[in-house]
Amino acid sequence: MKKSTIWLLVLIMGLTFIGLLYLQISYMDAMVKMRNEQFDEAVKRSLYRVSKSLEWEETRRFLDEDIEETQKKLLSSLNRDGEEVTQLEYIQKDHFSIMNADGTISNFEFKGYTTDTIERRVSISPRHGSNTISSTSKAMQDILKGQYLYQKALLDEVVFKILAKSSSRPVMERINVKKLNDFLKTDLQNNGLNLPYQFAIIDKDGHLVYRTRDFNPEKDKDSYTQILFPNDPPSRLNYLKVVFPTQRNYIFTSIKFMIPSFIFTVIMLITFLFTIVIAFRQKRLTEMKNDFINNMTHEFKTPISTISLAAQMLNDPEVGKSPTMFKHISGVINDETKRLRFQVEKVLQMSMFDRQKTTLKLNELDANELISNVVGTFTLKVEKFGGTIETALNAEDSMVMLDEMHFTNVVFNLLDNAVKYAKDGEPLHLVVRTRNEGDKFELSIQDNGIGIKKDDLKKIFEKFYRVHTGNLHNVKGFGLGLAYVMKIVKDHKGIIRAESEYGVGTKFIILLPLIKNK
C-alpha cells in the first residue's frame, strides 16, 4: 500500500473519530445544562411553595387566635347582661375556603355553639320581657354569623394587617423549624428532587439566624435563596438558603449512560492510532529489510566471487608449479572465507539478541587499559588509510564492570565506522578521550568524517538502518553495527549518544557507571 493511501485513510478516520467525540461531548454538555436548568427551576418552585406555606400557616394561626378571642369576648358580654353559661359543646361547624394566587386552596373552620346543652339562669328585669333560651341562642348565632361573614368579605385586608403585625416579631417566633423542614422535604419530593439538603435562615444583613448542623456557609455560591414572608417591610426581610451537597452527582447521573460510549470511542481511537503506528513501523521495517537484503547480497557476492575466481586459478597447472602463486591464492581464499564468516556471524548475533537477553560475563576491568589495547590494534588500519589516532585517556577512576569481548567489539565498531565514513581526499583524524563525569566513566570517539544529517542521526541506532550513500557501495555493512553497540551499552547499564554535524564529523559518547557507585 502506498504511503499516500495510508495517510489518506488516517486523515479520514481521524476526522471521523474527532467528529464523533465532538458530538458526544456536545451532547453531554447540552444534557448537563438542561439538567441544571430543570434542577434550578424545580428548586425555585419548591422554595416558593415553602414560602407561601409559611405565610398561610402564620395566617391560619392568627385567624384561629382571633376567632378564639372574639368568641371569648362575646360570651363575656352575655354574662355581663345577666346570663350564666354552665356548659358549652361544639357541635356546629362552618367552613370557608380561600383560593391563593398560585391556585392552592386554604380552608378555615368556624365552630359554633348549640343551644340544646346550654344550661343557664336568666334574670328578668323590668325593662325586658322574659327571654327564652331559644331566642337568646338564636341572637348569639346571628351575631357570630354576621361578624364572620363580614370578616370573610374583608379577608385580604385582615390577612395583610395580620402579616404587618407579625413582621415585628423575631423570625424564629414566626417559624416552626420542624414544619419548615417538612415543607421543604414534601415540596422537593413533589418536584422529583429526592436528595439530601441543608438549609439556613439569614437576615437582611447576611447574619445566620438558624442553620442545620451540616450547613456550610462557604458554599453560599452553590446555594438557592428564597425570601421568607415577602410581604414584610424591606428592612425586616429574612431569607432561606438551601444547599444540596450531592447536586453535582445528581446532575451527572443523567449522563452516566453516555460515559461507556465515550470510553469505547476513545479506546477505538487509541486502537486505530496504534494500528496506524504499527503499519508505518512495519512499512519502514520492510524497507529496511529490503535494504538489508540488497546490502547482504552485495557483501556476500564479493567474497564468493573472489573465492570462485581463486578456485578456478588453482585448477591452472601453471599455478601448481609456482609455490609463491599457490600460497598467495590460498591466502586470498582464506581471507575471503574469514570475511564471509564474519558477516554471517554478525547476522546470527543480532538474531540471537532478538530472541533472548545477552549473557554478559562481567569482570572488574580498567576501561582505560582495555581502550588503549583496542586503539593500539586499530592504529595500523588507520595508518593504512593515511589517518592518525589521538588518545587522551584522562579518566582518573576507570574501574568498570565490563564484558571484555563485547565491550572490545563496541570500541572496535565505533572506530571502524569512523574509517568507513571518512572523507575522500582528506586524512582521517580520530580522537579517543576518557574522563570522569560525576559518578560515570565517559568514553568519546570523535572523527572528522562526512558527518550525519539530523534526520539520520535519530535513526542510526536502529537495526538494519544505514545512512543512504546513493548507489555507491564503498561503505560496507548491514546496518547492524550501531544497533549492536546500543544493545551492549544498555546491557552494561550505560548510555550512548551521538553528536554530528554534516560535513564536519561525528562524535560518539558512552557513559558507564563506575564500580564504586554500584
Short mmCIF file of C-alpha atoms in Angstrom, two decimals:
data_model
loop_
_atom_site.label_atom_id
_atom_site.label_comp_id
_atom_site.label_asym_id
_atom_site.label_seq_id
_atom_site.Cartn_x
_atom_site.Cartn_y
_atom_site.Cartn_z
CA MET A 1 0.00 0.00 0.00
CA LYS A 2 1.27 3.42 -0.92
CA LYS A 3 2.23 5.82 1.80
CA SER A 4 -0.15 8.47 0.41
CA THR A 5 -3.04 5.99 0.62
CA ILE A 6 -2.26 5.24 4.26
CA TRP A 7 -2.13 8.95 5.10
CA LEU A 8 -5.49 9.47 3.33
CA LEU A 9 -7.08 6.71 5.42
CA VAL A 10 -5.54 8.19 8.56
CA LEU A 11 -6.99 11.60 7.71
CA ILE A 12 -10.49 10.26 7.01
CA MET A 13 -10.61 8.04 10.11
CA GLY A 14 -9.07 10.76 12.26
CA LEU A 15 -11.70 13.30 11.19
CA THR A 16 -14.44 10.72 11.74
CA PHE A 17 -13.31 9.95 15.28
CA ILE A 18 -12.83 13.63 16.13
CA GLY A 19 -16.33 14.42 14.83
CA LEU A 20 -17.83 11.55 16.81
CA LEU A 21 -16.09 12.62 20.01
CA TYR A 22 -17.17 16.23 19.43
CA LEU A 23 -20.80 15.20 19.00
CA GLN A 24 -20.71 13.06 22.15
CA ILE A 25 -19.10 15.81 24.21
CA SER A 26 -21.56 18.40 22.85
CA TYR A 27 -24.50 16.12 23.66
CA MET A 28 -23.26 15.50 27.21
CA ASP A 29 -22.68 19.22 27.72
CA ALA A 30 -26.20 20.01 26.49
CA MET A 31 -27.62 17.31 28.77
CA VAL A 32 -25.83 18.74 31.79
CA LYS A 33 -27.03 22.27 31.01
CA MET A 34 -30.60 21.11 30.54
CA ARG A 35 -30.47 19.08 33.74
CA ASN A 36 -29.10 22.07 35.65
CA GLU A 37 -31.89 24.29 34.33
CA GLN A 38 -34.53 21.73 35.30
CA PHE A 39 -32.97 21.36 38.73
CA ASP A 40 -32.85 25.14 39.28
CA GLU A 41 -36.47 25.55 38.18
CA ALA A 42 -37.68 22.72 40.41
CA VAL A 43 -35.79 24.08 43.44
CA LYS A 44 -37.07 27.62 42.92
CA ARG A 45 -40.62 26.35 42.54
CA SER A 46 -40.28 24.29 45.71
CA LEU A 47 -38.84 27.20 47.71
CA TYR A 48 -41.62 29.50 46.52
CA ARG A 49 -44.19 26.94 47.68
CA VAL A 50 -42.42 26.69 51.04
CA SER A 51 -42.54 30.48 51.43
CA LYS A 52 -46.26 30.56 50.65
CA SER A 53 -46.92 27.66 53.00
CA LEU A 54 -45.20 29.54 55.83
CA GLU A 55 -47.32 32.63 55.11
CA TRP A 56 -50.57 30.67 55.13
CA GLU A 57 -49.53 28.75 58.20
CA GLU A 58 -48.92 32.02 60.01
CA THR A 59 -52.22 33.45 58.71
CA ARG A 60 -54.12 30.36 59.85
CA ARG A 61 -52.59 30.58 63.30
CA PHE A 62 -53.53 34.24 63.70
CA LEU A 63 -57.06 33.67 62.42
CA ASP A 64 -57.57 30.83 64.89
CA GLU A 65 -56.32 33.08 67.67
CA ASP A 66 -58.60 35.89 66.52
CA ILE A 67 -61.66 33.62 66.35
CA GLU A 68 -60.99 32.26 69.81
CA GLU A 69 -60.54 35.75 71.21
CA THR A 70 -63.75 37.00 69.57
CA GLN A 71 -65.78 34.11 70.93
CA LYS A 72 -64.44 34.75 74.42
CA LYS A 73 -65.39 38.43 74.22
CA LEU A 74 -68.91 37.58 73.01
CA LEU A 75 -69.54 35.09 75.78
CA SER A 76 -68.15 37.53 78.30
CA SER A 77 -70.61 40.24 77.15
CA LEU A 78 -73.54 37.82 77.50
CA ASN A 79 -72.54 37.03 81.06
CA ARG A 80 -72.43 40.70 81.91
CA ASP A 81 -76.08 41.01 80.77
CA GLY A 82 -77.12 38.53 83.43
CA GLU A 83 -76.72 35.17 81.71
CA GLU A 84 -74.71 32.40 83.30
CA VAL A 85 -73.24 29.76 80.99
CA THR A 86 -72.61 26.46 82.67
CA GLN A 87 -71.95 24.07 79.79
CA LEU A 88 -70.93 24.51 76.11
CA GLU A 89 -70.40 21.93 73.41
CA TYR A 90 -69.05 22.47 69.84
CA ILE A 91 -71.31 20.60 67.52
CA GLN A 92 -71.93 23.08 64.70
CA LYS A 93 -69.10 23.93 62.28
CA ASP A 94 -68.97 26.39 59.39
CA HIS A 95 -66.29 26.02 56.71
CA PHE A 96 -65.00 28.52 54.19
CA SER A 97 -62.11 28.38 51.70
CA ILE A 98 -59.74 30.89 50.14
CA MET A 99 -58.05 30.32 46.75
CA ASN A 100 -54.44 31.50 46.66
CA ALA A 101 -52.69 33.24 43.76
CA ASP A 102 -50.91 30.02 42.77
CA GLY A 103 -54.16 28.03 42.61
CA THR A 104 -53.92 26.31 46.00
CA ILE A 105 -56.86 26.42 48.43
CA SER A 106 -56.66 27.19 52.16
CA ASN A 107 -59.56 26.00 54.35
CA PHE A 108 -60.81 27.74 57.52
CA GLU A 109 -63.25 26.37 60.06
CA PHE A 110 -65.74 28.28 62.23
CA LYS A 111 -67.00 26.49 65.32
CA GLY A 112 -70.45 27.48 66.62
CA TYR A 113 -72.40 26.58 69.79
CA THR A 114 -75.59 24.59 70.12
CA THR A 115 -78.35 25.65 72.48
CA ASP A 116 -79.50 22.17 73.41
CA THR A 117 -76.79 21.77 76.00
CA ILE A 118 -76.63 25.32 77.29
CA GLU A 119 -77.95 25.47 80.78
CA ARG A 120 -78.30 28.94 82.23
CA ARG A 121 -80.35 31.10 84.54
CA VAL A 122 -81.85 34.25 83.04
CA SER A 123 -82.75 37.24 85.19
CA ILE A 124 -85.95 39.21 84.46
CA SER A 125 -85.59 42.94 84.53
CA PRO A 126 -88.36 45.48 84.45
CA ARG A 127 -87.27 46.75 81.05
CA HIS A 128 -87.25 43.40 79.28
CA GLY A 129 -89.69 40.65 78.80
CA SER A 130 -88.94 37.05 79.58
CA ASN A 131 -86.09 35.79 77.33
CA THR A 132 -86.42 32.22 76.37
CA ILE A 133 -83.35 30.07 75.88
CA SER A 134 -84.06 29.58 72.20
CA SER A 135 -84.37 33.27 71.41
CA THR A 136 -81.12 34.06 73.23
CA SER A 137 -79.25 31.30 71.35
CA LYS A 138 -80.59 32.48 68.05
CA ALA A 139 -79.46 36.02 68.72
CA MET A 140 -75.99 34.80 69.62
CA GLN A 141 -75.69 32.79 66.41
CA ASP A 142 -76.87 35.74 64.30
CA ILE A 143 -74.26 37.97 65.83
CA LEU A 144 -71.43 35.46 65.20
CA LYS A 145 -72.63 34.72 61.70
CA GLY A 146 -72.78 38.36 60.77
CA GLN A 147 -69.38 39.03 62.22
CA TYR A 148 -67.63 36.26 60.29
CA LEU A 149 -69.44 36.92 57.06
CA TYR A 150 -68.05 40.42 57.31
CA GLN A 151 -64.57 39.06 58.07
CA LYS A 152 -64.80 36.72 55.11
CA ALA A 153 -65.59 39.62 52.77
CA LEU A 154 -62.62 41.59 54.10
CA LEU A 155 -60.25 38.63 54.40
CA ASP A 156 -57.49 40.11 52.22
CA GLU A 157 -57.35 43.20 54.37
CA VAL A 158 -57.39 41.11 57.54
CA VAL A 159 -54.52 38.93 56.33
CA PHE A 160 -52.45 41.96 55.35
CA LYS A 161 -52.95 43.52 58.79
CA ILE A 162 -52.04 40.26 60.48
CA LEU A 163 -48.83 39.90 58.48
CA ALA A 164 -47.91 43.52 59.09
CA LYS A 165 -48.38 42.96 62.79
CA SER A 166 -46.40 39.70 62.79
CA SER A 167 -43.42 41.16 60.88
CA SER A 168 -42.37 43.00 64.01
CA ARG A 169 -41.81 39.71 65.82
CA PRO A 170 -38.46 37.79 65.61
CA VAL A 171 -38.41 35.38 62.71
CA MET A 172 -37.75 32.35 64.91
CA GLU A 173 -41.02 33.07 66.78
CA ARG A 174 -42.86 33.07 63.49
CA ILE A 175 -41.37 29.86 62.09
CA ASN A 176 -41.55 26.33 63.37
CA VAL A 177 -38.26 24.81 62.14
CA LYS A 178 -39.69 21.30 62.11
CA LYS A 179 -42.61 22.40 59.93
CA LEU A 180 -40.24 24.34 57.68
CA ASN A 181 -38.16 21.19 57.19
CA ASP A 182 -41.34 19.18 56.49
CA PHE A 183 -42.48 21.75 53.92
CA LEU A 184 -39.07 21.63 52.22
CA LYS A 185 -38.94 17.85 52.13
CA THR A 186 -42.50 17.49 50.83
CA ASP A 187 -42.24 20.16 48.12
CA LEU A 188 -38.83 18.94 46.91
CA GLN A 189 -40.13 15.38 46.65
CA ASN A 190 -43.24 16.59 44.80
CA ASN A 191 -40.89 18.16 42.24
CA GLY A 192 -38.85 14.99 41.86
CA LEU A 193 -35.87 16.10 43.98
CA ASN A 194 -35.39 13.32 46.46
CA LEU A 195 -31.84 14.14 47.60
CA PRO A 196 -30.25 15.38 50.84
CA TYR A 197 -30.16 19.09 51.59
CA GLN A 198 -29.07 21.58 54.25
CA PHE A 199 -30.65 24.96 54.92
CA ALA A 200 -30.18 28.15 56.91
CA ILE A 201 -32.23 31.24 57.76
CA ILE A 202 -30.39 34.52 57.20
CA ASP A 203 -31.44 38.08 57.99
CA LYS A 204 -31.15 41.08 55.68
CA ASP A 205 -27.59 41.79 56.90
CA GLY A 206 -26.38 38.30 56.00
CA HIS A 207 -26.17 37.05 59.59
CA LEU A 208 -27.10 33.46 60.32
CA VAL A 209 -30.26 33.23 62.39
CA TYR A 210 -30.56 29.47 62.16
CA ARG A 211 -28.77 26.70 60.28
CA THR A 212 -28.80 22.94 60.17
CA ARG A 213 -25.84 21.09 61.59
CA ASP A 214 -24.06 20.36 58.30
CA PHE A 215 -24.78 23.65 56.55
CA ASN A 216 -21.52 25.15 55.26
CA PRO A 217 -21.58 28.97 54.77
CA GLU A 218 -18.59 28.70 52.40
CA LYS A 219 -20.86 27.01 49.85
CA ASP A 220 -23.14 30.05 49.50
CA LYS A 221 -22.23 30.28 45.83
CA ASP A 222 -23.90 26.89 45.29
CA SER A 223 -26.98 27.71 47.37
CA TYR A 224 -30.54 28.65 46.42
CA THR A 225 -32.16 31.65 48.12
CA GLN A 226 -35.82 32.43 48.76
CA ILE A 227 -37.37 35.40 50.64
CA LEU A 228 -39.37 34.36 53.68
CA PHE A 229 -42.60 36.35 54.15
CA PRO A 230 -42.25 38.57 51.02
CA ASN A 231 -44.90 40.96 52.36
CA ASP A 232 -42.67 42.03 55.24
CA PRO A 233 -41.15 45.52 55.06
CA PRO A 234 -37.77 45.57 53.22
CA SER A 235 -35.95 46.39 56.44
CA ARG A 236 -37.26 43.20 58.08
CA LEU A 237 -36.85 40.67 55.28
CA ASN A 238 -35.35 37.27 56.04
CA TYR A 239 -34.03 34.68 53.60
CA LEU A 240 -33.99 30.92 53.34
CA LYS A 241 -30.82 29.42 51.84
CA VAL A 242 -30.73 25.77 50.77
CA VAL A 243 -27.64 23.78 49.75
CA PHE A 244 -27.64 20.36 48.05
CA PRO A 245 -24.31 18.60 48.82
CA THR A 246 -24.90 15.86 46.20
CA GLN A 247 -26.22 18.18 43.49
CA ARG A 248 -23.25 17.59 41.16
CA ASN A 249 -23.59 13.81 41.42
CA TYR A 250 -27.34 14.10 40.88
CA ILE A 251 -26.80 16.15 37.71
CA PHE A 252 -24.18 13.83 36.27
CA THR A 253 -26.27 10.71 36.87
CA SER A 254 -28.32 11.89 33.89
CA ILE A 255 -25.35 11.42 31.54
CA LYS A 256 -23.69 8.40 33.10
CA PHE A 257 -25.15 6.19 30.38
CA MET A 258 -23.07 8.20 27.87
CA ILE A 259 -19.76 7.59 29.66
CA PRO A 260 -19.28 3.97 28.45
CA SER A 261 -19.98 5.10 24.89
CA PHE A 262 -17.40 7.88 25.22
CA ILE A 263 -14.83 5.47 26.70
CA PHE A 264 -15.39 2.93 23.92
CA THR A 265 -14.93 5.65 21.31
CA VAL A 266 -11.65 6.74 22.91
CA ILE A 267 -10.48 3.12 23.05
CA MET A 268 -11.32 2.72 19.36
CA LEU A 269 -9.40 5.91 18.57
CA ILE A 270 -6.35 4.74 20.53
CA THR A 271 -6.54 1.32 18.86
CA PHE A 272 -6.76 2.96 15.45
CA LEU A 273 -3.75 5.19 16.15
CA PHE A 274 -1.80 2.21 17.47
CA THR A 275 -2.67 0.25 14.34
CA ILE A 276 -1.50 3.09 12.12
CA VAL A 277 1.77 3.36 14.05
CA ILE A 278 2.29 -0.39 13.67
CA ALA A 279 1.51 -0.15 9.95
CA PHE A 280 4.07 2.61 9.45
CA ARG A 281 6.60 0.73 11.54
CA GLN A 282 6.08 -2.44 9.56
CA LYS A 283 6.37 -0.50 6.32
CA ARG A 284 9.63 1.07 7.47
CA LEU A 285 10.89 -2.31 8.70
CA THR A 286 10.08 -3.83 5.32
CA GLU A 287 12.03 -1.10 3.58
CA MET A 288 14.99 -1.60 5.92
CA LYS A 289 14.91 -5.36 5.42
CA ASN A 290 14.84 -4.89 1.66
CA ASP A 291 17.84 -2.59 2.01
CA PHE A 292 19.47 -5.19 4.27
CA ILE A 293 18.93 -7.94 1.70
CA ASN A 294 20.44 -5.78 -1.02
CA ASN A 295 23.47 -4.98 1.12
CA MET A 296 23.82 -8.57 2.27
CA THR A 297 23.69 -9.77 -1.33
CA HIS A 298 26.48 -7.37 -2.23
CA GLU A 299 28.55 -8.24 0.86
CA PHE A 300 28.23 -11.97 0.22
CA LYS A 301 28.67 -11.68 -3.54
CA THR A 302 32.14 -10.10 -3.35
CA PRO A 303 33.89 -12.77 -1.23
CA ILE A 304 32.05 -15.57 -3.01
CA SER A 305 33.19 -14.21 -6.41
CA THR A 306 36.74 -13.87 -5.14
CA ILE A 307 36.77 -17.42 -3.76
CA SER A 308 35.28 -18.74 -7.00
CA LEU A 309 37.93 -16.95 -9.08
CA ALA A 310 40.72 -18.21 -6.82
CA ALA A 311 39.41 -21.77 -7.08
CA GLN A 312 39.45 -21.54 -10.89
CA MET A 313 43.03 -20.28 -10.76
CA LEU A 314 44.01 -23.26 -8.65
CA ASN A 315 42.85 -25.50 -11.48
CA ASP A 316 45.50 -23.93 -13.74
CA PRO A 317 48.54 -26.27 -13.88
CA GLU A 318 50.90 -23.32 -14.07
CA VAL A 319 49.75 -22.13 -10.64
CA GLY A 320 50.60 -25.50 -9.14
CA LYS A 321 54.16 -25.15 -10.43
CA SER A 322 54.59 -21.81 -8.59
CA PRO A 323 54.59 -22.22 -4.78
CA THR A 324 54.52 -18.45 -4.34
CA MET A 325 51.43 -18.04 -6.52
CA PHE A 326 49.75 -21.01 -4.87
CA LYS A 327 50.38 -19.57 -1.42
CA HIS A 328 49.02 -16.19 -2.47
CA ILE A 329 45.81 -17.68 -3.90
CA SER A 330 45.35 -19.86 -0.82
CA GLY A 331 45.76 -16.77 1.36
CA VAL A 332 43.11 -14.91 -0.66
CA ILE A 333 40.68 -17.79 -0.27
CA ASN A 334 41.36 -17.93 3.47
CA ASP A 335 40.91 -14.16 3.92
CA GLU A 336 37.68 -14.06 1.93
CA THR A 337 36.35 -17.08 3.82
CA LYS A 338 37.04 -15.31 7.14
CA ARG A 339 35.34 -12.20 5.80
CA LEU A 340 32.29 -14.21 4.77
CA ARG A 341 32.17 -15.99 8.14
CA PHE A 342 32.42 -12.63 9.95
CA GLN A 343 29.40 -11.27 8.06
CA VAL A 344 27.37 -14.40 8.77
CA GLU A 345 28.31 -14.21 12.46
CA LYS A 346 27.10 -10.62 12.68
CA VAL A 347 23.69 -11.57 11.29
CA LEU A 348 23.38 -14.58 13.60
CA GLN A 349 24.49 -12.46 16.55
CA MET A 350 21.72 -9.90 16.03
CA SER A 351 19.20 -12.70 15.53
CA MET A 352 20.24 -14.13 18.89
CA PHE A 353 19.78 -10.71 20.55
CA ASP A 354 16.18 -10.60 19.30
CA ARG A 355 15.34 -13.91 20.94
CA GLN A 356 16.92 -13.55 24.35
CA LYS A 357 18.78 -11.22 26.65
CA THR A 358 22.52 -11.06 26.10
CA THR A 359 24.52 -13.01 28.68
CA LEU A 360 27.45 -10.85 29.72
CA LYS A 361 30.49 -12.11 31.58
CA LEU A 362 31.16 -9.05 33.68
CA ASN A 363 34.51 -8.55 35.34
CA GLU A 364 36.17 -5.68 37.14
CA LEU A 365 38.33 -4.13 34.40
CA ASP A 366 40.35 -0.99 33.82
CA ALA A 367 38.46 0.64 30.94
CA ASN A 368 41.43 2.88 30.08
CA GLU A 369 43.66 -0.13 29.61
CA LEU A 370 41.09 -2.02 27.51
CA ILE A 371 40.52 1.00 25.25
CA SER A 372 44.27 1.55 24.90
CA ASN A 373 44.73 -2.04 23.67
CA VAL A 374 41.93 -1.71 21.09
CA VAL A 375 43.34 1.62 19.83
CA GLY A 376 46.83 0.09 19.57
CA THR A 377 45.48 -2.76 17.43
CA PHE A 378 43.41 -0.41 15.26
CA THR A 379 46.22 2.09 14.67
CA LEU A 380 47.71 0.03 11.83
CA LYS A 381 44.40 0.04 9.95
CA VAL A 382 44.02 3.81 10.36
CA GLU A 383 47.58 4.47 9.22
CA LYS A 384 46.96 2.24 6.20
CA PHE A 385 44.40 4.83 5.05
CA GLY A 386 46.75 7.69 5.86
CA GLY A 387 44.99 8.62 9.10
CA THR A 388 46.04 9.22 12.69
CA ILE A 389 44.61 8.43 16.14
CA GLU A 390 44.98 10.78 19.08
CA THR A 391 44.32 9.39 22.57
CA ALA A 392 43.68 11.30 25.78
CA LEU A 393 42.81 8.76 28.49
CA ASN A 394 42.29 11.27 31.30
CA ALA A 395 39.80 9.36 33.48
CA GLU A 396 41.34 9.07 36.96
CA ASP A 397 38.83 6.42 38.02
CA SER A 398 38.40 3.89 35.19
CA MET A 399 37.39 0.69 37.05
CA VAL A 400 34.18 -0.55 35.44
CA MET A 401 32.30 -3.86 35.37
CA LEU A 402 32.72 -4.92 31.72
CA ASP A 403 32.36 -7.90 29.43
CA GLU A 404 35.79 -7.74 27.81
CA MET A 405 34.84 -9.32 24.50
CA HIS A 406 31.62 -7.38 23.88
CA PHE A 407 32.97 -4.03 25.02
CA THR A 408 36.07 -4.54 22.82
CA ASN A 409 33.69 -5.08 19.90
CA VAL A 410 31.84 -1.86 20.81
CA VAL A 411 35.02 0.23 20.65
CA PHE A 412 36.17 -1.57 17.51
CA ASN A 413 32.82 -0.96 15.72
CA LEU A 414 32.88 2.76 16.53
CA LEU A 415 36.47 3.09 15.26
CA ASP A 416 35.63 1.02 12.17
CA ASN A 417 32.65 3.29 11.40
CA ALA A 418 34.95 6.30 11.53
CA VAL A 419 37.18 4.68 8.88
CA LYS A 420 34.20 3.71 6.68
CA TYR A 421 32.73 7.22 6.69
CA ALA A 422 35.99 9.15 6.22
CA LYS A 423 36.10 11.98 3.68
CA ASP A 424 37.64 11.33 0.32
CA GLY A 425 40.89 13.23 -0.19
CA GLU A 426 41.23 14.29 3.48
CA PRO A 427 43.37 12.39 6.02
CA LEU A 428 41.31 10.74 8.76
CA HIS A 429 41.90 12.05 12.25
CA LEU A 430 40.43 10.20 15.26
CA VAL A 431 40.37 11.46 18.84
CA VAL A 432 39.69 8.96 21.66
CA ARG A 433 39.19 10.51 25.12
CA THR A 434 38.16 9.28 28.54
CA ARG A 435 37.25 11.27 31.63
CA ASN A 436 35.14 11.09 34.76
CA GLU A 437 31.73 12.78 34.54
CA GLY A 438 30.34 12.84 38.06
CA ASP A 439 29.86 9.21 39.09
CA LYS A 440 30.22 7.97 35.49
CA PHE A 441 33.05 6.87 33.22
CA GLU A 442 32.88 8.71 29.89
CA LEU A 443 34.36 7.49 26.61
CA SER A 444 34.20 9.70 23.49
CA ILE A 445 35.32 8.83 19.95
CA GLN A 446 35.41 11.75 17.52
CA ASP A 447 36.24 11.83 13.83
CA ASN A 448 36.49 14.35 11.00
CA GLY A 449 34.46 12.29 8.55
CA ILE A 450 31.47 13.11 6.37
CA GLY A 451 29.15 13.52 9.37
CA ILE A 452 25.49 12.57 9.70
CA LYS A 453 22.39 14.59 8.83
CA LYS A 454 19.94 15.41 11.62
CA ASP A 455 17.19 13.23 10.13
CA ASP A 456 19.55 10.24 10.00
CA LEU A 457 21.06 10.94 13.42
CA LYS A 458 17.78 9.98 15.13
CA LYS A 459 17.75 6.54 13.48
CA ILE A 460 21.38 5.37 13.36
CA PHE A 461 20.94 3.03 16.34
CA GLU A 462 18.01 1.20 14.73
CA LYS A 463 18.60 -2.29 13.45
CA PHE A 464 19.17 -2.55 9.66
CA TYR A 465 19.24 1.24 9.29
CA ARG A 466 22.08 2.63 7.18
CA VAL A 467 22.74 6.19 6.14
CA HIS A 468 21.99 6.44 2.44
CA THR A 469 25.02 6.89 0.20
CA GLY A 470 23.22 6.61 -3.13
CA ASN A 471 24.05 3.65 -5.34
CA LEU A 472 27.68 3.57 -4.25
CA HIS A 473 28.84 0.54 -2.32
CA ASN A 474 32.03 1.94 -0.97
CA VAL A 475 30.54 1.71 2.54
CA LYS A 476 30.11 -1.94 3.53
CA GLY A 477 27.81 -3.38 6.16
CA PHE A 478 24.27 -4.47 7.04
CA GLY A 479 23.25 -1.64 9.35
CA LEU A 480 23.74 -3.85 12.41
CA GLY A 481 26.91 -2.41 13.94
CA LEU A 482 25.44 0.55 15.84
CA ALA A 483 22.37 -1.48 16.87
CA TYR A 484 24.78 -3.98 18.41
CA VAL A 485 26.70 -1.15 20.12
CA MET A 486 23.49 0.30 21.59
CA LYS A 487 22.37 -3.07 22.96
CA ILE A 488 25.71 -3.87 24.59
CA VAL A 489 25.98 -0.42 26.21
CA LYS A 490 22.44 -0.73 27.58
CA ASP A 491 23.19 -4.21 28.93
CA HIS A 492 26.12 -2.61 30.77
CA LYS A 493 23.55 -0.14 32.24
CA GLY A 494 25.19 2.64 30.30
CA ILE A 495 24.12 5.42 27.95
CA ILE A 496 25.29 6.18 24.42
CA ARG A 497 24.54 9.23 22.30
CA ALA A 498 25.81 10.70 19.05
CA GLU A 499 26.65 14.29 18.12
CA SER A 500 27.27 15.14 14.50
CA GLU A 501 27.43 17.99 12.02
CA TYR A 502 27.06 17.07 8.40
CA GLY A 503 30.31 17.66 6.51
CA VAL A 504 32.32 18.23 9.72
CA GLY A 505 32.42 14.97 11.63
CA THR A 506 30.76 12.76 14.26
CA LYS A 507 31.28 12.17 17.96
CA PHE A 508 30.02 9.15 19.92
CA ILE A 509 29.82 9.45 23.73
CA ILE A 510 29.40 6.48 26.09
CA LEU A 511 28.68 6.80 29.82
CA LEU A 512 29.17 3.78 32.11
CA PRO A 513 28.63 3.50 35.89
CA LEU A 514 31.79 3.22 37.99
CA ILE A 515 32.21 0.24 40.32
CA LYS A 516 32.23 2.38 43.47
CA ASN A 517 28.69 3.59 42.69
CA LYS A 518 27.16 0.16 42.19
#
